[in-house]
Tab-separated table of C-alpha atoms in Angstrom:
chain	number	residue	atom	x	y	z
A	157	MET	CA	114.520	98.847	154.005
A	158	GLU	CA	112.176	100.559	156.396
A	159	ALA	CA	113.054	103.554	154.427
A	160	LEU	CA	111.886	101.719	151.429
A	161	GLU	CA	108.504	100.880	152.746
A	162	ARG	CA	108.032	103.799	154.234
A	163	ALA	CA	108.080	105.120	150.601
A	164	ILE	CA	105.568	102.768	149.501
A	165	ALA	CA	103.082	102.722	151.890
A	166	ARG	CA	103.224	106.813	151.451
A	167	PRO	CA	104.851	107.859	148.610
A	168	ASP	CA	105.458	111.383	148.012
A	169	PRO	CA	103.399	113.098	145.283
A	170	VAL	CA	103.548	113.334	141.456
A	171	PRO	CA	102.692	116.315	140.406
A	172	GLY	CA	101.165	116.829	136.943
A	173	VAL	CA	99.508	113.239	137.095
A	174	GLY	CA	95.582	113.879	137.084
A	175	ALA	CA	92.740	111.745	137.556
A	176	ASN	CA	90.889	111.246	133.966
A	177	SER	CA	92.150	110.223	131.026
A	178	PRO	CA	91.047	112.026	127.212
A	179	VAL	CA	89.351	108.627	126.693
A	180	SER	CA	87.818	107.902	130.223
A	181	GLY	CA	84.831	106.079	129.670
A	182	LEU	CA	86.001	102.789	127.815
A	183	ALA	CA	86.642	99.713	129.795
A	184	ARG	CA	90.115	100.813	130.420
A	185	ARG	CA	93.111	98.127	131.142
A	186	SER	CA	90.810	95.087	131.421
A	187	VAL	CA	91.969	93.216	128.782
A	188	GLY	CA	94.675	90.727	128.076
A	189	PHE	CA	97.366	89.549	125.414
A	190	PHE	CA	94.701	86.799	124.628
A	191	ASP	CA	91.656	88.977	123.953
A	192	VAL	CA	93.539	91.052	122.333
A	193	LEU	CA	94.804	88.302	119.578
A	194	GLY	CA	90.965	87.541	119.423
A	195	GLN	CA	90.032	91.141	118.621
A	196	SER	CA	93.176	90.520	115.204
A	197	VAL	CA	92.637	87.035	114.773
A	198	ALA	CA	88.834	87.197	114.405
A	199	ALA	CA	88.909	90.678	111.772
A	200	ILE	CA	90.713	88.573	109.810
A	201	ALA	CA	88.235	85.662	110.087
A	202	PRO	CA	91.345	83.489	108.937
A	203	SER	CA	89.225	80.266	108.198
A	204	ALA	CA	86.870	82.253	106.306
A	205	ALA	CA	89.373	83.785	104.621
A	206	ALA	CA	91.319	81.003	103.239
A	207	THR	CA	87.902	79.271	101.916
A	208	THR	CA	86.741	81.919	99.909
A	209	ILE	CA	90.070	84.526	99.064
A	210	PRO	CA	91.462	82.039	97.062
A	211	ILE	CA	88.988	81.991	94.444
A	212	LEU	CA	89.229	85.621	93.742
A	213	ALA	CA	93.062	84.985	93.546
A	214	VAL	CA	93.259	81.927	90.844
A	215	ALA	CA	90.273	84.148	88.971
A	216	THR	CA	92.354	86.663	88.389
A	217	ALA	CA	96.389	85.062	88.956
A	218	GLY	CA	95.631	81.395	88.005
A	219	ALA	CA	98.599	79.368	88.776
A	220	GLY	CA	100.073	82.015	90.765
A	221	SER	CA	98.195	82.334	92.878
A	222	VAL	CA	99.521	81.155	96.044
A	223	ILE	CA	102.434	83.074	94.711
A	224	ALA	CA	100.741	86.128	95.062
A	225	ILE	CA	99.076	85.390	98.725
A	226	ALA	CA	102.765	84.637	100.060
A	227	ILE	CA	103.814	88.143	98.059
A	228	ALA	CA	100.437	89.747	100.179
A	229	ALA	CA	102.385	88.000	102.978
A	230	VAL	CA	105.126	89.716	103.034
A	231	ILE	CA	103.827	93.223	102.561
A	232	ALA	CA	101.387	92.835	105.607
A	233	LEU	CA	104.247	91.932	107.470
A	234	ALA	CA	105.939	95.468	106.901
A	235	VAL	CA	102.363	97.340	107.463
A	236	ALA	CA	102.444	95.565	110.533
A	237	ALA	CA	105.284	96.722	111.654
A	238	SER	CA	104.877	100.646	110.570
A	239	VAL	CA	101.466	100.267	112.708
A	240	SER	CA	103.892	98.929	115.521
A	241	VAL	CA	105.494	101.988	115.637
A	242	PHE	CA	103.081	103.322	116.139
A	243	ALA	CA	101.853	100.727	118.798
A	244	ARG	CA	105.031	100.419	120.603
A	245	ARG	CA	105.096	104.509	121.895
A	246	VAL	CA	100.539	105.325	121.660
A	247	ALA	CA	97.743	103.865	123.176
A	248	ALA	CA	94.723	104.706	121.915
A	249	ALA	CA	91.068	103.605	120.648
A	250	GLY	CA	91.184	105.388	117.149
A	251	GLY	CA	93.861	103.099	115.647
A	252	ILE	CA	95.399	103.788	112.159
A	253	TYR	CA	93.029	107.115	112.480
A	254	THR	CA	94.947	108.478	115.669
A	255	PHE	CA	98.048	107.147	114.103
A	256	VAL	CA	97.840	109.152	110.304
A	257	SER	CA	96.996	112.474	112.979
A	258	LEU	CA	100.375	111.912	115.142
A	259	GLY	CA	102.513	111.938	111.484
A	260	LEU	CA	100.451	113.326	108.773
A	261	GLY	CA	98.462	115.772	110.151
A	262	PRO	CA	94.382	116.603	110.714
A	263	ARG	CA	93.791	116.508	107.119
A	264	ALA	CA	95.388	113.057	106.509
A	265	SER	CA	93.718	111.644	109.316
A	266	LEU	CA	90.501	112.705	108.221
A	267	VAL	CA	90.773	110.795	105.176
A	268	ALA	CA	92.388	107.680	107.256
A	269	GLY	CA	89.659	107.546	109.382
A	270	ALA	CA	86.957	107.680	106.437
A	271	ALA	CA	88.898	105.127	104.593
A	272	MET	CA	89.243	103.043	107.256
A	273	LEU	CA	85.456	103.276	108.262
A	274	VAL	CA	84.380	102.426	105.004
A	275	GLY	CA	86.669	99.447	105.431
A	276	TYR	CA	85.185	98.275	108.258
A	277	ALA	CA	81.447	99.172	107.727
A	278	PHE	CA	81.903	97.226	104.422
A	279	VAL	CA	83.718	94.447	105.529
A	280	ALA	CA	81.033	93.945	108.040
A	281	MET	CA	78.174	94.507	106.164
A	282	SER	CA	80.316	91.115	103.396
A	283	GLU	CA	81.051	89.171	106.682
A	284	LEU	CA	76.731	88.850	108.534
A	285	PHE	CA	75.925	88.556	104.296
A	286	SER	CA	78.463	85.376	104.162
A	287	ALA	CA	77.235	84.395	107.487
A	288	GLY	CA	73.427	83.868	106.969
A	289	HIS	CA	74.630	82.077	102.963
A	290	PHE	CA	76.822	79.089	104.963
A	291	LEU	CA	74.413	78.618	107.237
A	292	VAL	CA	72.096	78.628	104.829
A	293	ILE	CA	73.592	76.072	102.501
A	294	ALA	CA	75.217	74.049	105.467
A	295	PHE	CA	71.414	72.784	105.735
A	296	ALA	CA	69.874	73.848	102.704
A	297	PRO	CA	72.434	72.895	99.772
A	298	SER	CA	69.202	73.778	96.780
A	299	GLY	CA	68.630	76.761	98.892
A	300	VAL	CA	65.841	78.445	100.452
A	301	PRO	CA	62.918	80.841	99.857
A	302	THR	CA	64.071	84.755	100.050
A	303	VAL	CA	62.167	85.109	103.044
A	304	VAL	CA	63.878	82.470	105.617
A	305	GLY	CA	66.859	83.666	104.302
A	306	CYS	CA	66.087	87.105	105.394
A	307	LEU	CA	65.359	85.543	109.037
A	308	VAL	CA	67.965	83.841	109.330
A	309	LEU	CA	70.408	86.928	108.567
A	310	VAL	CA	67.637	89.024	110.891
A	311	ALA	CA	69.013	86.180	113.548
A	312	ILE	CA	72.522	86.697	113.024
A	313	GLY	CA	71.698	90.233	113.980
A	314	ALA	CA	70.182	90.167	116.518
A	315	ALA	CA	73.069	87.961	118.370
A	316	PHE	CA	75.529	90.161	116.781
A	317	ILE	CA	74.074	93.691	118.540
A	318	ALA	CA	73.944	91.394	122.080
A	319	VAL	CA	77.524	90.627	121.587
A	320	LEU	CA	78.070	93.954	120.826
A	321	LEU	CA	76.528	95.572	123.271
A	322	GLY	CA	77.372	92.923	126.633
A	323	GLY	CA	81.388	94.225	126.644
A	324	ILE	CA	84.807	94.172	124.762
A	325	ARG	CA	85.704	91.235	126.952
A	326	LEU	CA	82.952	89.100	126.020
A	327	SER	CA	83.337	90.375	122.638
A	328	THR	CA	87.033	89.216	122.182
A	329	ARG	CA	86.766	86.265	123.710
A	330	LEU	CA	83.282	84.841	122.025
A	331	THR	CA	85.378	85.760	118.822
A	332	LEU	CA	88.668	84.333	120.006
A	333	LEU	CA	86.810	80.755	120.317
A	334	ILE	CA	85.128	80.908	116.965
A	335	GLU	CA	88.449	81.456	115.189
A	336	VAL	CA	90.246	78.217	117.384
A	337	ALA	CA	87.214	76.191	116.820
A	338	THR	CA	87.062	76.925	112.791
A	339	VAL	CA	90.947	77.661	112.328
A	340	THR	CA	91.462	73.885	114.116
A	341	ALA	CA	89.322	72.228	112.021
A	342	LEU	CA	90.711	73.528	108.581
A	343	LEU	CA	94.064	72.708	109.378
A	344	VAL	CA	92.742	69.226	110.009
A	345	VAL	CA	90.511	69.221	106.955
A	346	VAL	CA	94.034	70.746	104.992
A	347	VAL	CA	96.507	68.722	106.781
A	348	VAL	CA	94.881	65.561	105.673
A	349	LEU	CA	93.936	66.734	102.062
A	350	LEU	CA	98.343	67.621	101.777
A	351	THR	CA	98.810	63.780	102.517
A	352	VAL	CA	96.413	62.253	100.057
A	353	VAL	CA	96.453	64.909	96.910
A	354	PRO	CA	98.795	64.624	95.158
A	355	ILE	CA	101.244	68.200	94.532
A	356	ASP	CA	102.557	69.103	91.161
A	357	PRO	CA	104.852	72.034	92.013
A	358	ALA	CA	104.351	73.516	88.033
A	359	ALA	CA	100.642	74.362	89.215
A	360	TYR	CA	101.793	77.092	90.898
A	361	VAL	CA	104.216	78.684	88.816
A	362	PRO	CA	102.875	82.174	87.240
A	363	ARG	CA	102.245	83.550	83.588
A	364	PRO	CA	105.032	84.930	82.607
A	365	ASP	CA	103.005	86.447	79.632
A	366	HIS	CA	100.417	88.048	82.610
A	367	PRO	CA	101.830	90.095	84.932
A	368	GLN	CA	99.116	92.147	85.508
A	369	GLY	CA	96.967	89.081	86.623
A	370	LEU	CA	100.243	88.782	89.277
A	371	VAL	CA	99.861	91.862	90.690
A	372	VAL	CA	95.950	92.210	91.083
A	373	ALA	CA	96.601	89.116	92.434
A	374	VAL	CA	98.499	90.427	95.525
A	375	VAL	CA	96.605	93.041	96.041
A	376	ILE	CA	93.271	90.992	95.830
A	377	ALA	CA	94.805	88.199	98.429
A	378	MET	CA	96.014	92.176	100.839
A	379	THR	CA	92.142	91.848	101.993
A	380	ALA	CA	92.815	88.197	103.395
A	381	PHE	CA	94.596	90.478	105.634
A	382	VAL	CA	92.445	93.625	106.907
A	383	GLY	CA	91.493	93.968	110.026
A	384	PHE	CA	94.639	92.563	111.514
A	385	GLU	CA	95.250	96.309	112.276
A	386	SER	CA	92.126	96.775	114.519
A	387	SER	CA	94.073	94.914	117.217
A	388	ALA	CA	95.617	98.841	118.250
A	389	SER	CA	91.907	99.797	118.313
A	390	LEU	CA	92.167	98.288	121.629
A	391	GLY	CA	95.136	100.517	123.244
A	392	VAL	CA	92.943	102.196	126.163
A	393	GLU	CA	91.602	98.819	126.786
A	394	ALA	CA	94.602	95.979	126.847
A	395	LYS	CA	96.702	95.419	130.174
A	396	ARG	CA	100.300	95.891	128.540
A	397	PRO	CA	99.076	97.897	125.097
A	398	PHE	CA	103.318	98.824	124.474
A	399	ALA	CA	104.072	95.107	124.505
A	400	THR	CA	101.086	93.229	123.449
A	401	ILE	CA	99.736	94.729	120.214
A	402	PRO	CA	102.797	95.426	118.404
A	403	ARG	CA	103.600	91.180	119.445
A	404	VAL	CA	99.872	90.205	118.263
A	405	LEU	CA	99.687	92.295	115.151
A	406	THR	CA	102.950	90.761	113.690
A	407	TRP	CA	101.776	87.218	115.209
A	408	THR	CA	98.340	87.325	113.317
A	409	VAL	CA	100.003	88.204	109.846
A	410	LEU	CA	102.602	85.665	109.748
A	411	ALA	CA	99.806	83.299	111.193
A	412	ALA	CA	97.266	84.028	108.654
A	413	GLY	CA	99.579	83.833	105.998
A	414	ALA	CA	100.881	80.219	107.006
A	415	LEU	CA	97.594	79.495	106.823
A	416	PHE	CA	96.363	81.114	103.662
A	417	VAL	CA	99.688	79.820	101.980
A	418	LEU	CA	98.444	76.176	102.848
A	419	VAL	CA	95.138	75.972	101.964
A	420	SER	CA	95.407	77.628	99.025
A	421	ILE	CA	98.282	74.601	97.728
A	422	ALA	CA	95.435	72.313	99.349
A	423	GLU	CA	92.671	73.537	96.972
A	424	VAL	CA	93.987	73.985	93.631
A	425	ALA	CA	95.870	70.417	94.093
A	426	ALA	CA	92.408	68.992	94.579
A	427	PHE	CA	90.438	71.030	92.326
A	428	ASP	CA	93.056	69.998	89.807
A	429	LEU	CA	92.777	66.058	90.431
A	430	LEU	CA	89.128	66.437	90.900
A	431	GLY	CA	89.319	68.146	87.421
A	432	LEU	CA	86.995	71.415	88.814
A	433	ASP	CA	87.419	74.807	88.192
A	434	LEU	CA	89.029	76.238	91.213
A	435	ALA	CA	87.729	80.215	89.460
A	436	ALA	CA	84.347	79.119	89.342
A	437	SER	CA	83.130	77.323	92.952
A	438	GLY	CA	81.797	79.473	95.431
A	439	THR	CA	82.003	77.117	98.037
A	440	PRO	CA	85.821	75.695	97.680
A	441	MET	CA	85.848	73.323	100.469
A	442	ASP	CA	82.445	72.079	99.610
A	443	ASP	CA	82.974	71.202	96.390
A	444	ILE	CA	86.020	69.376	97.547
A	445	ALA	CA	84.715	66.862	100.518
A	446	ARG	CA	81.702	65.907	98.012
A	447	GLY	CA	84.383	65.252	95.496
A	448	PHE	CA	85.903	63.042	97.621
A	449	GLY	CA	82.525	61.316	98.994
A	450	VAL	CA	82.388	62.822	102.511
A	451	GLY	CA	79.562	65.352	101.789
A	452	TRP	CA	79.417	65.381	105.947
A	453	ALA	CA	81.943	67.642	106.775
A	454	ALA	CA	81.190	70.160	104.253
A	455	VAL	CA	77.707	70.929	106.698
A	456	ALA	CA	80.391	70.998	109.141
A	457	LEU	CA	82.812	73.565	107.615
A	458	ASP	CA	80.039	75.541	106.416
A	459	VAL	CA	78.435	75.754	109.544
A	460	LEU	CA	82.068	76.614	111.136
A	461	VAL	CA	82.731	79.165	108.470
A	462	ALA	CA	79.140	80.966	109.588
A	463	PHE	CA	80.852	81.073	112.526
A	464	SER	CA	84.264	82.612	111.509
A	465	PHE	CA	82.367	85.466	109.219
A	466	PHE	CA	79.962	86.291	112.453
A	467	ALA	CA	83.259	86.733	114.410
A	468	ALA	CA	84.704	88.164	111.867
A	469	ALA	CA	81.732	90.923	111.486
A	470	VAL	CA	81.729	91.888	115.181
A	471	ALA	CA	85.821	92.574	115.553
A	472	ALA	CA	85.469	94.837	112.411
A	473	THR	CA	82.598	96.865	114.032
A	474	THR	CA	84.866	97.182	117.392
A	475	ALA	CA	87.192	98.768	115.796
A	476	GLY	CA	85.020	101.068	113.582
A	477	VAL	CA	83.180	102.095	116.857
A	478	ARG	CA	86.117	102.869	118.186
A	479	ILE	CA	87.154	105.179	115.441
A	480	LEU	CA	83.875	107.290	116.059
A	481	PHE	CA	84.241	107.806	119.738
A	482	SER	CA	87.877	109.337	119.021
A	483	MET	CA	86.577	110.853	116.582
A	484	ALA	CA	83.655	112.503	119.417
A	485	ARG	CA	86.083	112.682	122.136
A	486	GLU	CA	88.149	115.013	119.506
A	487	GLY	CA	85.079	117.727	119.069
A	488	LEU	CA	85.218	116.189	115.845
A	489	LEU	CA	81.823	114.484	115.866
A	490	PRO	CA	78.670	115.389	118.139
A	491	VAL	CA	79.733	114.279	121.392
A	492	GLY	CA	77.226	112.247	122.331
A	493	LEU	CA	78.805	109.429	120.240
A	494	GLY	CA	82.294	109.409	123.045
A	495	ARG	CA	79.428	108.336	125.496
A	496	THR	CA	79.785	104.773	126.741
A	497	SER	CA	78.122	102.295	129.246
A	498	GLU	CA	79.018	102.889	132.614
A	499	ARG	CA	78.736	98.783	133.476
A	500	THR	CA	80.077	97.354	130.134
A	501	GLY	CA	82.093	100.389	128.560
A	502	VAL	CA	81.052	100.202	125.151
A	503	PRO	CA	80.519	103.272	123.195
A	504	VAL	CA	76.938	102.410	122.988
A	505	ARG	CA	75.450	105.795	121.112
A	506	ALA	CA	77.848	105.210	118.688
A	507	VAL	CA	77.638	101.544	118.432
A	508	ALA	CA	74.089	102.909	117.695
A	509	LEU	CA	75.063	104.791	114.883
A	510	LEU	CA	77.119	102.435	113.222
A	511	VAL	CA	75.277	99.056	113.552
A	512	PRO	CA	71.917	99.927	112.002
A	513	VAL	CA	73.244	100.181	108.618
A	514	ILE	CA	75.611	97.053	109.290
A	515	VAL	CA	72.665	94.780	109.711
A	516	VAL	CA	70.232	95.898	107.621
A	517	VAL	CA	72.334	96.173	104.207
A	518	PRO	CA	73.409	92.191	104.267
A	519	VAL	CA	69.283	91.490	104.541
A	520	ILE	CA	68.696	94.122	101.510
A	521	LEU	CA	71.183	92.607	99.700
A	522	ARG	CA	69.470	89.038	100.012
A	523	LEU	CA	66.082	90.352	99.159
A	524	ALA	CA	67.939	91.756	96.196
A	525	ASP	CA	68.934	87.914	95.564
A	526	PHE	CA	72.364	88.715	95.738
A	527	ASP	CA	74.825	85.432	95.224
A	528	MET	CA	77.613	85.599	97.839
A	529	ILE	CA	80.097	85.944	95.320
A	530	SER	CA	78.936	88.674	93.345
A	531	VAL	CA	78.855	90.540	97.278
A	532	MET	CA	82.636	89.839	97.471
A	533	GLU	CA	83.953	91.235	94.607
A	534	ILE	CA	81.924	94.552	94.596
A	535	VAL	CA	81.056	95.172	98.699
A	536	LEU	CA	84.198	93.131	99.601
A	537	VAL	CA	86.364	94.814	96.553
A	538	ALA	CA	85.462	97.821	97.707
A	539	SER	CA	86.172	97.738	101.372
A	540	GLY	CA	89.862	96.060	100.978
A	541	THR	CA	89.873	98.991	98.765
A	542	GLY	CA	89.534	101.121	102.288
A	543	PHE	CA	91.967	99.255	104.474
A	544	LEU	CA	94.396	99.438	101.734
A	545	LEU	CA	94.455	103.224	101.119
A	546	GLY	CA	94.741	103.757	105.318
A	547	TYR	CA	97.904	101.828	105.164
A	548	VAL	CA	98.976	103.362	102.931
A	549	LEU	CA	98.757	106.395	104.794
A	550	VAL	CA	99.724	104.938	108.261
A	551	CYS	CA	103.450	103.531	106.453
A	552	ALA	CA	103.349	107.514	104.744
A	553	ALA	CA	103.191	108.933	108.671
A	554	VAL	CA	106.146	106.575	110.132
A	555	PRO	CA	108.516	108.629	108.897
A	556	PRO	CA	107.521	112.018	110.608
A	557	PHE	CA	106.286	110.924	113.339
A	558	LEU	CA	109.729	108.921	114.233
A	559	ARG	CA	111.996	112.687	113.521
A	560	ARG	CA	108.801	114.332	115.267
A	561	ILE	CA	109.634	112.321	118.355
A	562	GLY	CA	113.821	112.484	117.858
A	563	GLU	CA	113.957	108.185	116.649
A	564	ALA	CA	114.324	108.546	113.016
A	565	THR	CA	116.277	105.289	112.370
A	566	LEU	CA	117.239	104.245	109.038
A	567	TRP	CA	115.241	100.787	108.713
A	568	PRO	CA	111.992	101.385	110.306
A	569	VAL	CA	111.431	104.504	107.729
A	570	VAL	CA	113.022	102.369	104.869
A	571	ARG	CA	110.511	99.770	105.618
A	572	ALA	CA	107.769	102.701	106.104
A	573	VAL	CA	108.235	104.228	102.801
A	574	ALA	CA	108.891	101.253	100.658
A	575	ALA	CA	105.365	99.704	102.463
A	576	ALA	CA	103.629	102.939	101.107
A	577	VAL	CA	105.130	102.756	98.089
A	578	VAL	CA	104.219	99.403	96.719
A	579	LEU	CA	100.673	99.705	98.151
A	580	ALA	CA	100.255	102.907	96.671
A	581	ALA	CA	101.506	101.314	93.106
A	582	GLY	CA	99.470	98.107	93.543
A	583	LEU	CA	96.047	99.959	94.421
A	584	VAL	CA	96.855	102.458	91.388
A	585	VAL	CA	97.326	99.069	89.189
A	586	PHE	CA	94.681	97.860	90.861
A	587	LEU	CA	92.121	100.456	90.605
A	588	THR	CA	93.082	100.611	86.926
A	589	MET	CA	92.057	97.529	85.947
A	590	THR	CA	88.150	97.999	86.454
A	591	GLY	CA	86.031	96.172	83.440
A	592	ASP	CA	88.604	93.235	83.821
A	593	VAL	CA	89.157	91.690	87.272
A	594	VAL	CA	87.574	94.188	89.048
A	595	SER	CA	83.960	95.232	89.331
A	596	VAL	CA	83.576	98.715	88.381
A	597	TRP	CA	80.557	99.168	90.514
A	598	SER	CA	83.361	97.998	93.363
A	599	VAL	CA	85.253	101.104	92.387
A	600	VAL	CA	82.050	103.227	92.264
A	601	LEU	CA	80.959	102.161	95.478
A	602	PHE	CA	83.982	102.657	97.185
A	603	ALA	CA	85.166	106.064	95.679
A	604	GLY	CA	81.458	107.142	96.279
A	605	ALA	CA	81.352	105.653	99.899
A	606	LEU	CA	84.893	107.676	100.652
A	607	VAL	CA	84.014	110.716	99.426
A	608	GLY	CA	80.491	111.005	101.266
A	609	ALA	CA	82.506	110.377	104.417
A	610	VAL	CA	85.354	112.933	104.103
A	611	VAL	CA	82.907	115.530	102.950
A	612	VAL	CA	80.951	114.668	106.144
A	613	LEU	CA	83.972	114.625	108.415
A	614	ALA	CA	85.149	117.951	106.680
A	615	VAL	CA	81.618	119.506	107.592
A	616	PHE	CA	81.908	118.434	110.886
A	617	ARG	CA	85.482	119.535	111.295
A	618	ALA	CA	84.361	122.890	109.783
A	619	ARG	CA	81.855	123.590	112.739
A	620	ALA	CA	83.788	122.825	115.232
A	621	GLY	CA	86.236	124.953	114.404
A	622	ALA	CA	90.365	124.586	115.129
A	623	ALA	CA	91.496	121.420	113.651
A	624	PRO	CA	91.058	118.570	116.419
A	625	ARG	CA	94.289	117.210	118.453
A	626	ALA	CA	94.018	113.327	118.248
A	627	VAL	CA	93.297	112.049	121.371
A	628	ARG	CA	94.797	109.142	123.023
A	629	ASP	CA	95.619	107.483	126.767
A	630	VAL	CA	97.717	109.362	129.294
A	631	PRO	CA	99.203	107.531	132.733
A	632	LEU	CA	96.506	108.649	135.152
A	633	ALA	CA	96.984	109.110	139.068
A	634	SER	CA	96.557	105.341	139.967
A	635	ASP	CA	98.599	103.747	137.771
A	636	VAL	CA	101.490	105.737	139.470
A	637	LEU	CA	103.181	105.532	142.819
A	638	GLY	CA	102.373	108.449	144.174
A	639	GLY	CA	99.902	109.460	141.809
A	640	ASP	CA	96.867	108.440	143.537
A	641	ALA	CA	95.538	110.734	146.598
A	642	ARG	CA	93.736	108.481	148.131
A	643	ARG	CA	96.882	106.153	149.200
């Protein structure tokens, strides 16, 4: 025992272990399981998505909307499993951008990084706009002057910036608190509805003569899950990333999928009973509350949903900022974007680059008198397309990655390939339905943003010379016994 005690007190030096990580500066190993869970849950914004996505699903699949959401949950689980293949082995801040680089190389990762940046930026813009929309209608259902709506968005934007600059623990804990409150309130409403509203199974059977509508609805429903993978961007900051992040990815999709299905069943049944058209509703839970004579509940739900959208915007931006940070540390983008605050570990210059656009665009949309449904159909669909492209690439990256490290086995490879094929086919169907169920402007906006981002990144890569290598966290001297020279 004395020899063991001496070895612990004065361990032999461990060669090859340095004192700095390629991603040093972030608040390394500072957030626990619930912080990481807060990032994924907030990025999905389950209560906000559950009250809005069914509208688009019903508009395309009709009675098949609930089945479409269930299918989307299964696909999202397959994507989560593919992302977990990397998250169990690599701790990185770049998330899918870094994972694709490890599997498919720098060219594919450039496209994946551009797609995810477009996705995170657009979804954050849409969610800030929606937060302002729900906050306004909560207290002024008949509407307010455009100037007042813009001032509300400016105030939300200021709070948004303050939370992002406050550090990762502030943002993840605040967003988790918000989502727990909103999901709890929504579940109470749903349980009450399911106990008082008759459920007709025929109302959930897809039309056999309209299969393309079901396919498109599945892809639209997938947009309700986008952002769940954002917890992978906390690989550097999580205390036990290889255990925590894969669990969070799976649990988030399972819980969100169950919530979306329950809410969809309740909304379809309630609107059928009230004789209303769910596809034509801008705020379905408000219409249900007023239809049952409890208008006060609509106000409370609108406030909670507004907070949920706010939390989602914070989570999406947190992940987007870390992609920019990773690109800068690789030498792809200017080195300044990789600098962090000494006090909070926040990549402040990356925040300064991304956040102004995210805050200003919703104000411009409000000034132009865009309504929330229009924003959802254009901006949110465009962002969802970016995420889905990223998911296709990360699933496709699994087989070569596992083969390269000598760990390729049948089930993970088959699962990843199947998910990539299904997502790619769904995306093609989705984009070719433009002018019918998908706005042409959604596709134009996504294509323009993606091409622009790819071109900018390609120019920076050409200037950098050699293709950048993916940066990730590595063991430090302080992590291993005998590695810290100060011991």
